[in-house]
Short mmCIF file of C-alpha atoms (C1' of nucleotides) in Angstrom, two decimals:
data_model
loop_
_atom_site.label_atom_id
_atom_site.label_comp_id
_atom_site.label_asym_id
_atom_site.label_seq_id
_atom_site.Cartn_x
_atom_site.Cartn_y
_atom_site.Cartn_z
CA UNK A 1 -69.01 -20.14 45.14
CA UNK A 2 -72.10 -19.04 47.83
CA UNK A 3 -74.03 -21.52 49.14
CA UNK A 4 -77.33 -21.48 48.21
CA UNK A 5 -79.34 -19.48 51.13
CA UNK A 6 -77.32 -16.70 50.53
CA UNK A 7 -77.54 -16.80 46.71
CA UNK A 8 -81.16 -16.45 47.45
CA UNK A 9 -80.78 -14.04 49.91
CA UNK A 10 -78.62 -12.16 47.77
CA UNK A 11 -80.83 -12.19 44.54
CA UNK A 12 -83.67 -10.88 46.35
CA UNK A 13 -81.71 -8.02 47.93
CA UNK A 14 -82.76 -6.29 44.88
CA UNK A 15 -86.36 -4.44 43.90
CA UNK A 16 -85.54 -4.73 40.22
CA UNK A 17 -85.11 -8.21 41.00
CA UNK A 18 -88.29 -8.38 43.07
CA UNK A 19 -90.04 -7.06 40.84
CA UNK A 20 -89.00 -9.15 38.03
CA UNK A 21 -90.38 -11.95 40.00
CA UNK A 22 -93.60 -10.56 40.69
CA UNK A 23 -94.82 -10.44 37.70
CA UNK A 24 -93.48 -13.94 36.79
CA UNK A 25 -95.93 -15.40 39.19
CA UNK A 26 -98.66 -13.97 36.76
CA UNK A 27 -97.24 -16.15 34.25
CA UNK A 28 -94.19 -16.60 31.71
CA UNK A 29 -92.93 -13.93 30.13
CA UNK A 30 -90.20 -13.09 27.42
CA UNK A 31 -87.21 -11.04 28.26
CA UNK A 32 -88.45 -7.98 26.24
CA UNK A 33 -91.70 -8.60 28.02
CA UNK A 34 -90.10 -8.09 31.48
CA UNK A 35 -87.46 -5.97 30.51
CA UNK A 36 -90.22 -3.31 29.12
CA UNK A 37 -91.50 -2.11 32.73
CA UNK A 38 -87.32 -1.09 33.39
CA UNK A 39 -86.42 0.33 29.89
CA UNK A 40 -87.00 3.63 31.53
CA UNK A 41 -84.80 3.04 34.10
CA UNK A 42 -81.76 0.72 32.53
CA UNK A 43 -81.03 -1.34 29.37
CA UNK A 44 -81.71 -4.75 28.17
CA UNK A 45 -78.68 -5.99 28.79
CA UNK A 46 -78.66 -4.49 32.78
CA UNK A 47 -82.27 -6.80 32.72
CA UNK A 48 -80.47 -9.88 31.25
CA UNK A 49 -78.04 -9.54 34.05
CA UNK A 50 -80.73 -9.52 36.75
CA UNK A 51 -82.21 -12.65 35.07
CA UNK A 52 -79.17 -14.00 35.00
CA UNK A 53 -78.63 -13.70 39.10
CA UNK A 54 -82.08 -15.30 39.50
CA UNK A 55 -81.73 -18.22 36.90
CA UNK A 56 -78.42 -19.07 38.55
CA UNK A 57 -79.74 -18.98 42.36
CA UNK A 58 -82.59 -21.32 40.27
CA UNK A 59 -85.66 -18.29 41.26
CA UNK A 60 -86.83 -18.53 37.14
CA UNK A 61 -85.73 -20.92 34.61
CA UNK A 62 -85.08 -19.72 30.97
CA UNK A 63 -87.01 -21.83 27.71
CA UNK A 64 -86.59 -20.94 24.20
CA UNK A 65 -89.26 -20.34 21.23
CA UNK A 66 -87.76 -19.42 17.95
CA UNK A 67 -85.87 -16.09 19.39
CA UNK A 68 -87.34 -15.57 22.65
CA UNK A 69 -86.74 -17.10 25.69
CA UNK A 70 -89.78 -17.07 27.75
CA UNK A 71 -88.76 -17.11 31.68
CA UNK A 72 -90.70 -18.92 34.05
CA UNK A 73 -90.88 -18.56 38.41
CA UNK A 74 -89.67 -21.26 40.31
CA UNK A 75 -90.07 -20.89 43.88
CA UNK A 76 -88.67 -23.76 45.56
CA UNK A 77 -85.58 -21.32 46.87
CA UNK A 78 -88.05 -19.17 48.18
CA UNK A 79 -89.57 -21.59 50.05
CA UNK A 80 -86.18 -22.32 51.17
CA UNK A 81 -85.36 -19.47 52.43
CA UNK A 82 -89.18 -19.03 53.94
CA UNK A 83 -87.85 -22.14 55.65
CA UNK A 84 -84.73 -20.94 57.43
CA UNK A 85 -86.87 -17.40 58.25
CA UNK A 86 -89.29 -20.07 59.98
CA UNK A 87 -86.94 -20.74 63.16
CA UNK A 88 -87.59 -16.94 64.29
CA UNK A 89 -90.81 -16.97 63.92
CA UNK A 90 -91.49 -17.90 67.42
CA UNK A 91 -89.48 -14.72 68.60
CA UNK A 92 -92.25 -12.06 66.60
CA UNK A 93 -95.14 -14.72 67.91
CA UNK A 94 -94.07 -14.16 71.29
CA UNK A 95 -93.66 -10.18 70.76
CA UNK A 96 -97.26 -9.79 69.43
CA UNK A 97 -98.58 -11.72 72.09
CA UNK A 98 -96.91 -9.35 74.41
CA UNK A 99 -98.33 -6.49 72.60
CA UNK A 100 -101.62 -8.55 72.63
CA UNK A 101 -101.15 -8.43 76.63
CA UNK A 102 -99.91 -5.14 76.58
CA UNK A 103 -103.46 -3.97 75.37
CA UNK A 104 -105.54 -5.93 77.38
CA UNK A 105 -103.83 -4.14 79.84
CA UNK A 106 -104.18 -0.92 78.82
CA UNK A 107 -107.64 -1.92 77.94
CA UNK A 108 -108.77 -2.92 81.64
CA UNK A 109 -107.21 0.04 83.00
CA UNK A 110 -109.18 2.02 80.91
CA UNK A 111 -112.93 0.41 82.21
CA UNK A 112 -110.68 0.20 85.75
CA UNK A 113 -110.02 3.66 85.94
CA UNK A 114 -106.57 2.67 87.31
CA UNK A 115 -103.91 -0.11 87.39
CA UNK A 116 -103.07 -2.20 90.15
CA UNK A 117 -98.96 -1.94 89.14
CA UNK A 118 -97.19 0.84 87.87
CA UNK A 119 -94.67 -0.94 85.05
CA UNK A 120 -95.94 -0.94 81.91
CA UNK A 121 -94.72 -4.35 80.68
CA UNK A 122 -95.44 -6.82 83.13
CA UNK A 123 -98.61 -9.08 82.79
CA UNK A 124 -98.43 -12.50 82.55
CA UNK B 1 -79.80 4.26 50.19
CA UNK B 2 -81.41 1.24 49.69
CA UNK B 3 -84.96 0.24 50.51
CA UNK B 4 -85.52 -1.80 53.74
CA UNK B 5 -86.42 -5.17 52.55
CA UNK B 6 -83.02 -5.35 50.07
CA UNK B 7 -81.03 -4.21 53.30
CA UNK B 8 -82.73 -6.96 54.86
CA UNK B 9 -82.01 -9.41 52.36
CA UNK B 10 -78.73 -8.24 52.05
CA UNK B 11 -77.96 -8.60 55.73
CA UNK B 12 -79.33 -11.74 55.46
CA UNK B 13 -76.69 -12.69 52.35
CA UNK B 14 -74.01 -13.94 54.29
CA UNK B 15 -73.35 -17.07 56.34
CA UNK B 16 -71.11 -15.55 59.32
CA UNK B 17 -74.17 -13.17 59.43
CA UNK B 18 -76.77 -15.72 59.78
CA UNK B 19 -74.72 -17.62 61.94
CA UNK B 20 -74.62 -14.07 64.63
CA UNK B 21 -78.34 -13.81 64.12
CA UNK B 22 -78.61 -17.64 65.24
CA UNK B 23 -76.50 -17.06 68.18
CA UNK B 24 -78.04 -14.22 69.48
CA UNK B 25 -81.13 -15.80 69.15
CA UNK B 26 -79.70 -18.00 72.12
CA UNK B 27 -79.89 -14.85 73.72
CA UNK B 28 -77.50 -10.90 74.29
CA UNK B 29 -74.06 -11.52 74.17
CA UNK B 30 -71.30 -9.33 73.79
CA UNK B 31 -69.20 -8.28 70.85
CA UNK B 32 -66.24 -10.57 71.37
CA UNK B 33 -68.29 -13.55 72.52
CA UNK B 34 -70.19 -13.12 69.32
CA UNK B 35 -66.72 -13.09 67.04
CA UNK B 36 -65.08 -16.07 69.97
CA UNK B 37 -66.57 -19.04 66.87
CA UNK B 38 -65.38 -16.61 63.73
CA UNK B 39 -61.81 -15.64 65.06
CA UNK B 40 -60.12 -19.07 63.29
CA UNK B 41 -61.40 -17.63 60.04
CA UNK B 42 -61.61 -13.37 60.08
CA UNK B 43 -60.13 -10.95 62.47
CA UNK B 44 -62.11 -9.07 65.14
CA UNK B 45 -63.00 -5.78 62.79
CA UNK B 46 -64.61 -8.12 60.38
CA UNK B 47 -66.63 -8.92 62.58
CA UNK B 48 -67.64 -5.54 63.82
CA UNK B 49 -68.47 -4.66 60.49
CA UNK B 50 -70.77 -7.55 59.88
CA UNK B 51 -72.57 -6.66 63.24
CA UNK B 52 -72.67 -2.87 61.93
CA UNK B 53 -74.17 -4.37 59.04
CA UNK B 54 -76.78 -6.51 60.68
CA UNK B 55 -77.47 -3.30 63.08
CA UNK B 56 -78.31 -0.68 60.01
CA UNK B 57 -80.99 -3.51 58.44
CA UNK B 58 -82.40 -3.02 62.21
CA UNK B 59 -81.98 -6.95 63.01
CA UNK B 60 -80.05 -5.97 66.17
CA UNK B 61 -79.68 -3.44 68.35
CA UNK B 62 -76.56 -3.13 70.23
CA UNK B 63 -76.54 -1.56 74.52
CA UNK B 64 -73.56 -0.09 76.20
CA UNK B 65 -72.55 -2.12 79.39
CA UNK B 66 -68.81 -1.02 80.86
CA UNK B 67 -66.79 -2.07 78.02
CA UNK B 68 -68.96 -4.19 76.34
CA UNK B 69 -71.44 -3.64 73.87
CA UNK B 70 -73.89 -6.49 74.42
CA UNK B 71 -76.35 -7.11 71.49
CA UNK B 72 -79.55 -8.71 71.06
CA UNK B 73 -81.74 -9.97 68.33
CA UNK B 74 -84.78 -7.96 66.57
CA UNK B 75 -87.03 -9.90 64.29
CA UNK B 76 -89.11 -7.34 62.75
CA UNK B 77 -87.53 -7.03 59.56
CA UNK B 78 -87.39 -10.87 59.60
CA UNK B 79 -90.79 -10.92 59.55
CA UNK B 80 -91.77 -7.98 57.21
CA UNK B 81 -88.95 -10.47 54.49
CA UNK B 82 -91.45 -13.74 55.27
CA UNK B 83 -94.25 -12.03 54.95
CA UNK B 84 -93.03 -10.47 51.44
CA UNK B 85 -92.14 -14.20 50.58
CA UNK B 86 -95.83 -14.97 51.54
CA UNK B 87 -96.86 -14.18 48.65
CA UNK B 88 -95.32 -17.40 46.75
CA UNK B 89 -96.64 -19.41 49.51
CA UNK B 90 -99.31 -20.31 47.20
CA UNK B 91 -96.74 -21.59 44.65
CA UNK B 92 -95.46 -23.80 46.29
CA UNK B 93 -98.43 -25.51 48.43
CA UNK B 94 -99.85 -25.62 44.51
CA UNK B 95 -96.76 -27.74 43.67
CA UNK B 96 -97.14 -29.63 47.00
CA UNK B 97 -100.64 -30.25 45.82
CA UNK B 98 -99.90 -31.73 42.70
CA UNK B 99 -96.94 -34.26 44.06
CA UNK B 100 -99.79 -35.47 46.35
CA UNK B 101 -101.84 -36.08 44.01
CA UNK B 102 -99.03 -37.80 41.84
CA UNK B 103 -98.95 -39.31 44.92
CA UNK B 104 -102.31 -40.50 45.32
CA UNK B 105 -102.10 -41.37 41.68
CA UNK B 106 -99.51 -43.99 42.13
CA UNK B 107 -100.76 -45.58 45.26
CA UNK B 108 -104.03 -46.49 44.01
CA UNK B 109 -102.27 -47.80 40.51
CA UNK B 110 -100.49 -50.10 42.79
CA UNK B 111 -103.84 -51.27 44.62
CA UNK B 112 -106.03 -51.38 41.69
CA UNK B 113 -103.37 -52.36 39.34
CA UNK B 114 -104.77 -49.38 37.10
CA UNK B 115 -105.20 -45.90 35.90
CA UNK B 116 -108.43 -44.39 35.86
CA UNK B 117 -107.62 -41.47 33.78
CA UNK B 118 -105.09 -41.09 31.16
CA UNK B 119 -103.28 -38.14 31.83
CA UNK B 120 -99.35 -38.03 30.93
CA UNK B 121 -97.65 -37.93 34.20
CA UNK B 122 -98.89 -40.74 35.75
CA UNK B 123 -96.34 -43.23 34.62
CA UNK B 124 -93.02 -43.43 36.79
"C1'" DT C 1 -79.81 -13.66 0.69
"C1'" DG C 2 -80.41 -9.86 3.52
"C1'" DG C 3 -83.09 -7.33 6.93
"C1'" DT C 4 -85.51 -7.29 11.45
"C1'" DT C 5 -86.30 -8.58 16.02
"C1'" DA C 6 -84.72 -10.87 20.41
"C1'" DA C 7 -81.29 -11.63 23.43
"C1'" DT C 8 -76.57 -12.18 24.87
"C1'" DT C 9 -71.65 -11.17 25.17
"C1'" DA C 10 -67.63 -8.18 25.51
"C1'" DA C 11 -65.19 -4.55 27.39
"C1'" DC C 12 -65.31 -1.21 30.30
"C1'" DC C 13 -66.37 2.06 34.62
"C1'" DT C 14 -67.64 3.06 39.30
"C1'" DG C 15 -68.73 2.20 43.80
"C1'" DA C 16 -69.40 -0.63 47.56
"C1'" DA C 17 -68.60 -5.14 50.25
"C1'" DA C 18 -65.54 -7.74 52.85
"C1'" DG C 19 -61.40 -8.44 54.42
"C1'" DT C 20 -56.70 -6.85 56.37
"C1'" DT C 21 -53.38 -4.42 60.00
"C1'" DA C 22 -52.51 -0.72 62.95
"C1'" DA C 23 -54.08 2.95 65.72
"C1'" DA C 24 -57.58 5.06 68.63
"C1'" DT C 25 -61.23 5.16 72.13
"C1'" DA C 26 -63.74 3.73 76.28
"C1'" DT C 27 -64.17 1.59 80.62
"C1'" DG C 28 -62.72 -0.91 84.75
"C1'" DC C 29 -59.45 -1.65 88.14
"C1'" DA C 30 -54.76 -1.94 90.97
"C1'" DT D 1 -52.22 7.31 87.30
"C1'" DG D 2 -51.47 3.73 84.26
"C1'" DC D 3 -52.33 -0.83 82.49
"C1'" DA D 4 -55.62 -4.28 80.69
"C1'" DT D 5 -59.71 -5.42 78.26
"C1'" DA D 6 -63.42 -4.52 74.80
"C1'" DT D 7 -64.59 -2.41 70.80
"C1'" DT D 8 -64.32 0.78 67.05
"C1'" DT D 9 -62.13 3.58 63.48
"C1'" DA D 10 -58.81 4.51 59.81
"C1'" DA D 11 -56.54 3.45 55.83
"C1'" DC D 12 -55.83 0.37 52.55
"C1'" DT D 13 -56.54 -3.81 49.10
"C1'" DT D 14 -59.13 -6.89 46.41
"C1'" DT D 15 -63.13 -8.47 44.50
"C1'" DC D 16 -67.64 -8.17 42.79
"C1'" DA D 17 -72.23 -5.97 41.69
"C1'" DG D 18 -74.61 -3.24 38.67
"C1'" DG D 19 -74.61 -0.30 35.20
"C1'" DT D 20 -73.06 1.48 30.41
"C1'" DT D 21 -72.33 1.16 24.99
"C1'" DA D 22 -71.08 -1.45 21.10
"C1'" DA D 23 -70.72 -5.71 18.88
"C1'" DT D 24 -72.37 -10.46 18.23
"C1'" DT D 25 -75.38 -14.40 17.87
"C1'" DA D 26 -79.76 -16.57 16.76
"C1'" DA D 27 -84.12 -17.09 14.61
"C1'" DC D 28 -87.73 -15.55 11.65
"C1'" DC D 29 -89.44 -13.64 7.33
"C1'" DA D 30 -89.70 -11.60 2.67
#
DNA sequence: TGGTTAATTAACCTGAAAGTTAAATATGCA
DNA sequence: TGCATATTTAACTTTCAGGTTAATTAACCA
């Protein structure tokens, strides 16, 4: 058994799976109803097993209604896994902000007419 | 091939692999002080092939130094995943919403000693 | 009861992921 | 040169993911 980060992970290394999800969050749908978009691509039953990967790492839960089962987003996993992406977020912050200097830079040699230092990378 | 945010995701599947990315997010470090913490469980080539792995999403990028191949972190495709997962952001902030109102809800039945509306979920 | 629709299960195939051990490749240094 | 260290590659095994087709289950409806 995975722990649950990388069942997330895992279930959303997939744009079938992806997309399956998007268009939950436009509202429930039945399994024929989200299988129909694929049906081109794959069978029902290759659908049910992507449904089944996300209802066990808990992305969708599946109801029932005389035969169909309408599926439902949750996103509490994705929000989990938002959560652990959160601790690098500090390392892109700091990279724009470089980039952010890096054109003010380029910007002020450009009304300067010239740079007083020849690096490239090294205000602030 | 596979599409850049499933390699990401998929990278991003595995605990030793998340564990590497948190190291090196400590800062470069070689190849074997990377494996030094995973050597009690795998053997050296397993980790070189999760390293490979992490390096074809593009979440490292590995330098040649004498012998040793120091490696260092790249967030990018971090960041292109979170901001794919922004779009359930509002999902959950709508669920957040409605447990603070719950919230609210049950505070002010304690200080008033009553409901004002009479909605099912207030109860509990 | 029997037919139709919805969905799942079973049995199977193929390929890739994740690990192994052993051998090969670089690089530094005595 | 030749040995030691760092890392990768090769060859192999096992397991699992993702797909298939065919059969089965479940519910509705006439």
């Amino acid at each position: 058994m995975q722990d649950s980060l990388s069942q997330t992970f895992s279930a959303l290394a997939d744009p079938t799976r992806r997309a399956l999800l998007a268009r939950l969050s436009k509202g429930e749908a039945s399994v024929s109803d989200l299988a129909k978009p694929f049906l081109k691509e794959m069978s029902l039953p290759a659908v049910t097993k992507h449904l089944k990967v996300l209802e066990k790492a808990g992305l969708i839960t599946k109801g029932r209604e005389a035969q169909w089962r309408p599926c439902k987003l949750n996103v509490v996993p994705i929000k989990d896994a938002t959560d652990w992406m959160e601790q690098y977020r500090i390392f892109w912050e700091e990279s724009l902000d470089r980039l952010d200097d890096y054109l003010k830079t380029v910007t002020t040699k450009q009304k300067s007419k010239g740079s007083k230092n020849g690096r490239s990378k090294q205000t602030k």
